[in-house]
Coordinates of C-alpha atoms and ligand atoms in Angstrom, one line a residue:
M43 CA -22.8 9.6 -14.9
T44 CA -19.9 12.0 -15.3
V45 CA -17.3 11.7 -12.7
T46 CA -13.9 13.4 -12.0
F47 CA -10.9 12.1 -10.1
I48 CA -8.2 14.5 -9.0
G49 CA -5.0 12.5 -8.7
H50 CA -3.8 9.5 -10.6
G51 CA -1.9 7.5 -7.9
Y52 CA -3.0 4.0 -7.0
V53 CA -6.4 5.0 -5.7
G54 CA -7.3 7.6 -8.3
L55 CA -6.2 5.8 -11.3
V56 CA -7.5 2.3 -10.4
T57 CA -10.9 3.6 -9.3
A58 CA -11.2 6.0 -12.3
A59 CA -10.5 3.1 -14.7
V60 CA -13.0 0.8 -13.0
F61 CA -15.8 3.4 -13.0
A62 CA -15.1 4.2 -16.7
D63 CA -15.3 0.5 -17.4
F64 CA -18.7 0.5 -15.7
G65 CA -19.8 2.9 -18.5
N66 CA -19.4 6.3 -16.8
T67 CA -17.5 9.2 -18.4
V68 CA -14.5 9.7 -16.1
Y69 CA -12.1 12.6 -16.1
V70 CA -8.8 12.3 -14.3
I71 CA -7.0 15.5 -13.5
G72 CA -3.3 15.7 -12.8
H73 CA -0.8 18.5 -12.6
T74 CA 2.2 17.2 -14.4
K75 CA 2.0 17.6 -18.2
E76 CA 4.3 14.7 -19.0
K77 CA 2.4 12.3 -16.8
I78 CA -0.9 13.3 -18.3
E79 CA 0.4 13.0 -21.9
N80 CA 1.7 9.5 -21.1
L81 CA -1.6 8.5 -19.5
K82 CA -3.4 9.6 -22.6
K83 CA -1.2 7.1 -24.5
G84 CA -2.0 4.4 -22.0
I85 CA 1.5 4.6 -20.4
I86 CA 0.8 4.4 -16.6
P87 CA 3.2 5.6 -13.9
I88 CA 2.8 2.5 -11.6
Y89 CA 3.0 -1.2 -12.0
E90 CA -0.3 -2.9 -11.2
P91 CA -1.4 -6.1 -12.8
G92 CA -4.2 -5.6 -15.4
L93 CA -4.3 -1.8 -15.0
E94 CA -2.5 -0.8 -18.2
E95 CA -5.0 -2.8 -20.3
L96 CA -8.0 -1.4 -18.4
V97 CA -6.7 2.2 -18.9
K98 CA -6.0 1.7 -22.6
K99 CA -9.4 0.0 -23.2
N100 CA -11.3 2.9 -21.6
V101 CA -9.1 5.7 -23.1
D102 CA -9.8 4.1 -26.5
S103 CA -13.6 4.0 -25.9
G104 CA -13.5 7.7 -25.0
R105 CA -14.8 7.1 -21.4
L106 CA -11.6 7.8 -19.6
I107 CA -10.2 11.3 -20.2
F108 CA -6.9 12.5 -18.8
T109 CA -6.5 16.3 -18.5
L110 CA -4.6 19.1 -16.7
D111 CA -7.7 21.3 -17.0
Y112 CA -10.2 21.6 -14.1
K113 CA -12.8 23.6 -16.0
P114 CA -14.7 21.2 -18.3
A115 CA -14.2 18.2 -16.0
I116 CA -15.5 19.8 -12.8
S117 CA -18.4 21.7 -14.4
E118 CA -19.7 18.6 -16.2
S119 CA -19.3 16.2 -13.3
D120 CA -22.0 14.8 -11.0
I121 CA -19.4 13.7 -8.5
V122 CA -15.8 14.9 -8.0
F123 CA -13.4 12.6 -6.1
I124 CA -10.4 14.0 -4.3
A125 CA -7.7 11.2 -4.6
V126 CA -4.4 13.1 -4.0
G127 CA -1.7 11.9 -1.7
T128 CA -1.6 12.6 2.1
P129 CA 2.0 11.8 3.0
T130 CA 3.2 11.8 6.7
T131 CA 4.7 15.0 8.0
K132 CA 7.8 15.0 10.3
T133 CA 5.4 15.1 13.3
G134 CA 3.5 12.0 12.1
D135 CA 0.4 13.8 11.0
A136 CA -1.1 13.5 7.5
D137 CA 0.0 16.3 5.2
L138 CA -3.2 17.8 3.9
S139 CA -1.7 20.5 1.7
A140 CA -2.5 18.7 -1.6
V141 CA -6.1 18.0 -0.5
L142 CA -6.7 21.6 0.6
A143 CA -5.1 23.0 -2.6
V144 CA -7.3 20.9 -4.9
A145 CA -10.4 21.8 -2.9
E146 CA -9.8 25.5 -3.9
E147 CA -9.4 24.6 -7.6
I148 CA -12.6 22.5 -7.4
G149 CA -14.5 25.3 -5.7
R150 CA -13.6 27.8 -8.4
N151 CA -14.7 25.6 -11.3
L152 CA -18.0 24.2 -9.9
E153 CA -21.3 24.6 -11.9
G154 CA -24.8 23.6 -10.8
Y155 CA -25.0 20.7 -8.2
T156 CA -22.0 18.6 -7.5
V157 CA -21.0 16.0 -4.9
V158 CA -17.4 16.4 -3.8
A159 CA -16.1 13.2 -2.2
T160 CA -12.8 12.4 -0.5
K161 CA -11.1 9.2 -1.4
S162 CA -7.7 10.2 0.0
T163 CA -7.2 8.9 3.6
V164 CA -7.6 12.0 5.7
P165 CA -7.9 12.5 9.5
A166 CA -11.4 12.9 10.9
G167 CA -12.3 16.5 10.7
T168 CA -10.5 17.2 7.3
N169 CA -13.8 17.1 5.4
K170 CA -15.0 20.1 7.4
K171 CA -11.9 22.1 6.4
V172 CA -12.4 21.1 2.7
K173 CA -16.1 22.0 2.9
R174 CA -15.2 25.5 4.3
I175 CA -12.8 26.1 1.4
L176 CA -15.4 24.9 -1.1
E177 CA -18.1 27.2 0.4
E178 CA -15.7 30.2 0.2
T179 CA -14.5 29.6 -3.4
K180 CA -17.6 28.3 -5.2
P181 CA -19.4 30.6 -7.6
E182 CA -22.8 31.9 -6.8
G183 CA -25.7 29.7 -7.7
T184 CA -23.8 26.5 -7.4
E185 CA -24.6 23.8 -4.9
I186 CA -22.4 21.2 -3.3
D187 CA -22.6 18.3 -1.0
Y188 CA -19.7 16.8 0.7
A189 CA -18.9 13.1 1.1
S190 CA -16.2 10.7 2.3
V191 CA -15.9 7.5 0.3
P192 CA -12.7 5.7 1.6
E193 CA -10.9 3.2 -0.5
F194 CA -9.7 -0.2 0.7
L195 CA -7.8 -1.5 -2.4
R196 CA -4.5 -3.2 -2.0
E197 CA -1.6 -2.8 -4.4
G198 CA -1.1 -5.9 -6.5
S199 CA -4.8 -6.8 -6.5
A200 CA -6.2 -3.3 -6.8
I201 CA -8.6 -3.9 -9.7
S202 CA -10.3 -6.9 -8.1
D203 CA -10.3 -5.2 -4.7
T204 CA -12.2 -2.3 -6.3
T205 CA -14.7 -4.4 -8.3
N206 CA -15.2 -6.9 -5.5
P207 CA -14.7 -5.1 -2.2
D208 CA -15.9 -6.5 1.2
R209 CA -17.9 -3.3 1.7
V210 CA -18.5 0.2 0.2
V211 CA -18.4 3.0 2.8
I212 CA -20.3 6.2 2.0
G213 CA -20.2 9.0 4.5
A214 CA -22.4 11.9 3.4
E215 CA -24.7 14.4 5.0
S216 CA -27.5 14.8 2.5
Q217 CA -29.8 12.1 1.0
R218 CA -29.2 13.6 -2.5
A219 CA -25.4 12.9 -2.3
R220 CA -26.0 9.5 -0.8
D221 CA -28.4 8.5 -3.6
L222 CA -25.9 9.7 -6.3
L223 CA -23.0 7.8 -4.7
V224 CA -25.1 4.7 -4.2
K225 CA -26.1 4.8 -7.9
L226 CA -22.5 5.1 -9.0
H227 CA -21.5 2.1 -6.9
E228 CA -24.5 0.0 -8.1
P229 CA -22.4 -2.4 -10.3
I230 CA -20.4 -3.3 -7.3
K231 CA -22.0 -6.2 -5.5
A232 CA -21.1 -5.5 -1.9
P233 CA -22.8 -4.3 1.3
V234 CA -23.0 -0.5 1.6
I235 CA -22.4 1.3 4.9
L236 CA -24.2 4.7 4.8
T237 CA -23.0 7.0 7.5
N238 CA -21.7 10.5 8.3
F239 CA -18.3 11.9 7.2
E240 CA -16.5 11.4 10.5
T241 CA -17.5 7.7 10.8
A242 CA -16.5 7.0 7.2
E243 CA -13.1 8.6 7.7
L244 CA -12.5 6.7 10.9
I245 CA -13.6 3.3 9.4
K246 CA -10.6 3.6 7.0
Y247 CA -8.0 4.4 9.7
A248 CA -9.4 1.9 12.1
A249 CA -9.4 -0.9 9.5
N250 CA -5.8 -0.3 8.4
A251 CA -4.5 0.0 12.0
F252 CA -6.3 -3.2 12.9
L253 CA -4.7 -5.0 10.0
A254 CA -1.3 -3.6 11.0
L255 CA -2.0 -4.8 14.6
K256 CA -2.7 -8.3 13.3
I257 CA 0.7 -8.3 11.5
S258 CA 2.5 -7.1 14.6
Y259 CA 0.7 -9.7 16.7
A260 CA 1.8 -12.4 14.2
N261 CA 5.4 -11.1 14.4
S262 CA 5.3 -11.2 18.2
I263 CA 4.0 -14.8 18.1
A264 CA 6.8 -15.6 15.7
K265 CA 9.4 -14.2 18.2
L266 CA 7.9 -16.2 21.0
S267 CA 7.7 -19.4 18.8
E268 CA 11.4 -19.1 18.1
A269 CA 12.2 -18.9 21.8
L270 CA 9.9 -21.9 22.6
G271 CA 10.7 -24.1 19.7
A272 CA 7.2 -23.8 18.4
D273 CA 6.2 -23.4 14.7
A274 CA 4.6 -20.0 14.4
L275 CA 3.0 -20.8 11.1
K276 CA 1.1 -23.7 12.7
V277 CA 0.3 -21.5 15.7
L278 CA -1.1 -18.8 13.5
E279 CA -2.9 -21.3 11.3
G280 CA -4.4 -22.7 14.4
I281 CA -5.7 -19.4 15.7
G282 CA -6.7 -18.2 12.2
M283 CA -9.2 -21.1 11.9
D284 CA -11.2 -19.5 14.6
R285 CA -13.7 -17.6 12.5
R286 CA -13.7 -14.8 15.2
I287 CA -10.0 -14.2 14.4
G288 CA -9.8 -15.1 10.7
N289 CA -6.7 -16.4 8.9
M290 CA -5.8 -13.3 6.9
F291 CA -3.0 -10.8 7.6
L292 CA -1.3 -13.2 10.1
S293 CA 1.9 -13.9 8.1
P294 CA 5.0 -13.0 10.1
G295 CA 7.8 -11.4 8.2
P296 CA 10.0 -8.4 8.1
G297 CA 7.2 -6.1 9.2
Y298 CA 4.6 -4.2 7.3
G299 CA 5.5 -1.4 4.8
G300 CA 4.0 0.4 1.9
S301 CA 2.2 3.7 1.5
C302 CA -0.7 3.0 3.9
F303 CA -0.1 0.9 7.0
P304 CA 2.9 2.8 8.4
K305 CA 1.3 6.2 7.6
D306 CA -2.2 5.4 8.8
V307 CA -1.0 3.9 12.1
K308 CA 1.1 7.0 12.7
A309 CA -1.8 9.3 11.8
L310 CA -4.3 7.4 14.0
I311 CA -1.9 7.7 17.0
S312 CA -1.6 11.4 16.2
I313 CA -5.4 11.9 15.8
A314 CA -5.9 10.1 19.2
K315 CA -3.3 12.3 20.9
D316 CA -4.9 15.4 19.6
N317 CA -8.1 14.2 21.2
D318 CA -6.4 13.4 24.5
Y319 CA -6.5 9.7 24.0
P320 CA -3.0 8.1 24.1
F321 CA -3.5 5.1 21.8
S322 CA -0.7 3.1 23.4
L323 CA -1.8 -0.1 21.7
L324 CA -0.9 1.3 18.3
E325 CA 2.3 2.8 19.6
E326 CA 3.3 -0.8 20.5
V327 CA 2.2 -2.0 17.0
E328 CA 4.7 0.4 15.5
N329 CA 7.5 -0.6 17.9
I330 CA 7.0 -4.3 17.1
N331 CA 7.0 -3.5 13.4
G332 CA 10.4 -1.7 13.8
Q333 CA 11.7 -4.7 15.9
S334 CA 10.6 -7.1 13.1
R335 CA 12.8 -5.3 10.6
R336 CA 15.7 -5.2 13.0
D337 CA 15.2 -8.8 13.9
I338 CA 16.2 -9.8 10.3
V339 CA 19.5 -7.9 10.8
R340 CA 20.0 -9.5 14.2
K341 CA 19.7 -12.9 12.6
A342 CA 22.2 -11.9 9.9
R343 CA 24.7 -10.8 12.6
K344 CA 24.2 -14.1 14.5
T345 CA 24.7 -16.1 11.4
L346 CA 27.9 -14.4 10.1
S347 CA 29.2 -13.1 13.5
D348 CA 30.8 -10.1 11.9
L349 CA 29.2 -8.4 8.8
R350 CA 32.3 -6.4 7.8
G351 CA 33.2 -7.2 4.2
K352 CA 30.6 -10.0 4.0
K353 CA 28.6 -10.3 0.8
I354 CA 24.8 -10.5 1.3
G355 CA 22.4 -11.2 -1.5
I356 CA 18.9 -9.8 -1.1
L357 CA 16.0 -11.4 -2.9
G358 CA 13.1 -8.9 -3.1
L359 CA 13.1 -5.1 -2.4
A360 CA 9.5 -4.0 -2.9
F361 CA 7.4 -3.8 0.3
K362 CA 5.3 -6.8 -1.0
A363 CA 5.0 -8.9 -4.1
N364 CA 3.4 -7.8 -7.4
T365 CA 4.3 -4.2 -7.0
D366 CA 7.3 -1.9 -7.8
D367 CA 6.5 0.3 -4.8
M368 CA 9.4 0.9 -2.4
R369 CA 7.5 3.3 0.0
D370 CA 8.5 2.4 3.5
A371 CA 9.7 -1.0 2.3
P372 CA 11.3 -3.1 5.1
A373 CA 14.2 -3.7 2.6
I374 CA 15.3 0.0 3.0
D375 CA 15.8 -0.2 6.8
I376 CA 17.3 -3.7 6.6
I377 CA 19.8 -2.9 3.9
N378 CA 20.8 0.4 5.5
L379 CA 21.5 -1.5 8.8
L380 CA 23.4 -4.2 7.0
Q381 CA 25.5 -1.6 5.2
N382 CA 26.2 0.2 8.4
D383 CA 27.7 -3.0 9.8
G384 CA 30.0 -3.1 6.7
A385 CA 28.2 -5.7 4.6
K386 CA 28.3 -5.6 0.8
I387 CA 24.9 -5.9 -0.7
S388 CA 23.8 -7.3 -4.1
A389 CA 20.1 -7.5 -4.8
F390 CA 17.4 -8.5 -7.3
D391 CA 13.8 -7.6 -7.5
P392 CA 11.6 -8.5 -10.5
K393 CA 10.0 -5.0 -10.6
A394 CA 11.3 -2.6 -8.0
M395 CA 15.0 -2.2 -8.8
E396 CA 14.7 1.0 -10.8
I397 CA 12.8 2.7 -8.0
A398 CA 15.1 1.1 -5.4
A399 CA 18.1 2.5 -7.1
G400 CA 16.9 6.0 -6.3
V401 CA 16.5 5.1 -2.5
L402 CA 19.2 2.6 -1.8
K403 CA 22.8 3.5 -2.7
N404 CA 25.9 1.3 -3.0
V405 CA 23.8 -1.8 -3.8
D406 CA 24.9 -4.0 -6.7
Y407 CA 21.6 -4.5 -8.6
K408 CA 21.6 -7.8 -10.5
K409 CA 19.7 -9.2 -13.5
D410 CA 18.2 -12.3 -11.7
A411 CA 18.0 -14.1 -8.3
Y412 CA 21.0 -16.4 -9.2
Q413 CA 23.3 -13.5 -9.9
A414 CA 22.3 -11.8 -6.6
C415 CA 23.2 -15.0 -4.7
D416 CA 26.5 -15.6 -6.6
G417 CA 29.5 -15.5 -4.1
A418 CA 27.2 -14.6 -1.2
D419 CA 27.9 -15.5 2.4
L420 CA 24.2 -15.1 3.2
V421 CA 21.0 -14.7 1.2
I422 CA 18.0 -12.9 2.7
V423 CA 14.5 -13.1 1.1
L424 CA 12.5 -9.9 1.8
T425 CA 9.7 -10.0 -0.7
E426 CA 7.4 -13.0 -1.4
W427 CA 7.6 -12.9 -5.2
N428 CA 6.3 -16.2 -6.7
E429 CA 9.4 -16.6 -8.8
F430 CA 11.5 -17.0 -5.7
R431 CA 9.4 -20.0 -4.6
E432 CA 10.7 -22.1 -7.4
L433 CA 14.4 -21.4 -7.5
D434 CA 17.1 -24.0 -8.4
F435 CA 18.7 -24.3 -5.0
E436 CA 21.4 -26.8 -6.2
K437 CA 22.6 -24.0 -8.5
I438 CA 22.3 -21.3 -5.7
K439 CA 24.2 -23.5 -3.2
S440 CA 27.0 -24.2 -5.6
E441 CA 27.4 -20.5 -6.4
M442 CA 27.2 -19.2 -2.8
K443 CA 30.3 -18.8 -0.7
T444 CA 28.5 -20.3 2.3
P445 CA 24.9 -21.7 2.0
N446 CA 23.2 -19.5 4.6
I447 CA 19.6 -18.3 4.0
I448 CA 17.3 -16.1 6.0
D449 CA 13.9 -16.6 4.6
G450 CA 12.1 -13.4 5.8
R451 CA 8.8 -14.4 4.2
N452 CA 8.8 -18.1 5.1
L453 CA 8.7 -19.2 1.4
Y454 CA 10.6 -22.4 1.9
D455 CA 10.2 -25.6 3.9
P456 CA 12.9 -25.5 6.7
E457 CA 13.4 -29.3 6.6
E458 CA 13.8 -29.4 2.8
M459 CA 16.3 -26.5 2.9
K460 CA 18.3 -28.2 5.6
A461 CA 18.3 -31.4 3.6
R462 CA 19.6 -29.4 0.6
G463 CA 22.6 -28.4 2.8
F464 CA 21.5 -24.8 3.7
T465 CA 21.7 -23.2 7.1
Y466 CA 18.1 -22.1 7.1
I467 CA 16.5 -19.4 9.3
G468 CA 12.9 -18.5 8.9
V469 CA 10.6 -16.2 10.8
G470 CA 9.0 -17.9 13.8
R471 CA 10.3 -21.4 13.1
Ligands
LIG222 C1 -3.2 -1.8 2.5 C2 -4.6 -2.2 2.8 O1 -4.6 -3.7 2.8 C3 -5.7 -1.7 1.9 O2 -7.0 -2.1 2.3 C4 -5.5 -0.2 1.9 O3 -6.4 0.4 1.1 C5 -4.1 0.3 1.6 O4 -3.2 -0.4 2.5 P1 -1.3 -2.4 0.7 O5 -0.5 -1.4 1.4 O6 -1.4 -2.3 -0.8 O7 -2.9 -2.3 1.2 O8 -0.8 -3.8 1.0 P2 -1.2 -5.0 2.0 O9 -1.4 -6.2 1.2 O10 -2.2 -4.7 2.9 O11 0.2 -5.2 2.8 C6 0.7 -4.2 3.6 C7 2.0 -4.6 4.3 O12 1.8 -5.6 5.2 C8 3.1 -5.3 3.3 O13 4.3 -4.8 3.6 C9 2.9 -6.7 3.5 O14 4.1 -7.5 3.2 C10 2.6 -6.8 5.0 N1 1.9 -8.0 5.4 C11 0.6 -8.2 5.0 C12 2.5 -8.8 6.3 O15 3.7 -8.6 6.7 N2 1.8 -9.9 6.8 C13 0.6 -10.2 6.4 O16 0.0 -11.2 6.8 C14 0.0 -9.3 5.5

């Protein structure tokens, strides 16, 4: 098949590369010349394990084509995926301007029969707006079907999430569109849910909000465990063994961040409000997430009494491991609060420092974890990078001013850390 992706963010680029690897001809349309020129050379704008190799391989084979031009791509394609960003507006809604703008471009360049599918996470009802734009702009004699094919990939494991998902969701009105989309997804061995647009769109929001809810629940259990002297990790392991609950997404920490959960929870609250349903459960999920971030700062205040002039070393800035993404990273709020209290921050992250430097000012970015800890009154771990699991703590202890550690990701064994002479504070134990 010939397929086009509009947008080369995480979703667009990864899915395009995977479908090209399955043997399809895949166009990827962007609007920044420099980015498209780089992509043609295999230089990708994001860090994602395995993605650069996959992109290069498929560019070299001629199956993955990056372009600024809508015309040949759209007119040759059986399916066009809209995979542009939907950031949160000031009011908490999803900003649809990019989706609606590309819909117009697609409409103008259509030829023959085409399925136009949304991969961007958009509020229920958006597809109807896109469909109206396409109907208004499409040339005479062309035929389109509209579909919603939400994406569930996670950063850091995006390729395997795309090739081995738990399910494929296809929301389409016509059988012809459904058949084409089912055929495109055939190499993926996963159950397929065939449904209408609205259901497909809501599955995506409902899934992300539920996962965010699990994390806030784990963070609440962590708070309660600290008060009761229980070990939250054991409590959560204990409940996760119940197959009705499941053991994933129950790790307490500094709260969820990233480009999806914060935005999608907000958007679902806003969608519900627009439909006269106050989704108070999700409002509380958000509140607890904010508390989880502030709780790390509270622990820092408790450990050092007064943060003024104190040196705090931060290990990990990205919103999670294996990514350089800083979007809504807990580290941003936490470092801002620590700085407001007068703390001096040094930090190390294996991948995210360049991006972090654009967001977090007055931070002394260091070359490695040891340098970030050097002379510190307190070290706080905020991202669960594997390289932080195996640090030389003798060295760290000898270089810190006072051996205090707040392990925001529960990477270390509390007893071992105490035996090494650290004042250790985890999350929920
Ligand atoms: C998420 C969804 O998982 C994915 O299906 C969707 O397509 C996009 O959004 P992503 O944002 O890449 O993916 O990261 P994810 O691994 O889900 O983690 C999100 C946040 O939750 C991170 O900040 C992570 O640290 C946090 N998290 C996750 C926890 O705090 N505890 C957990 O148990 C799991």
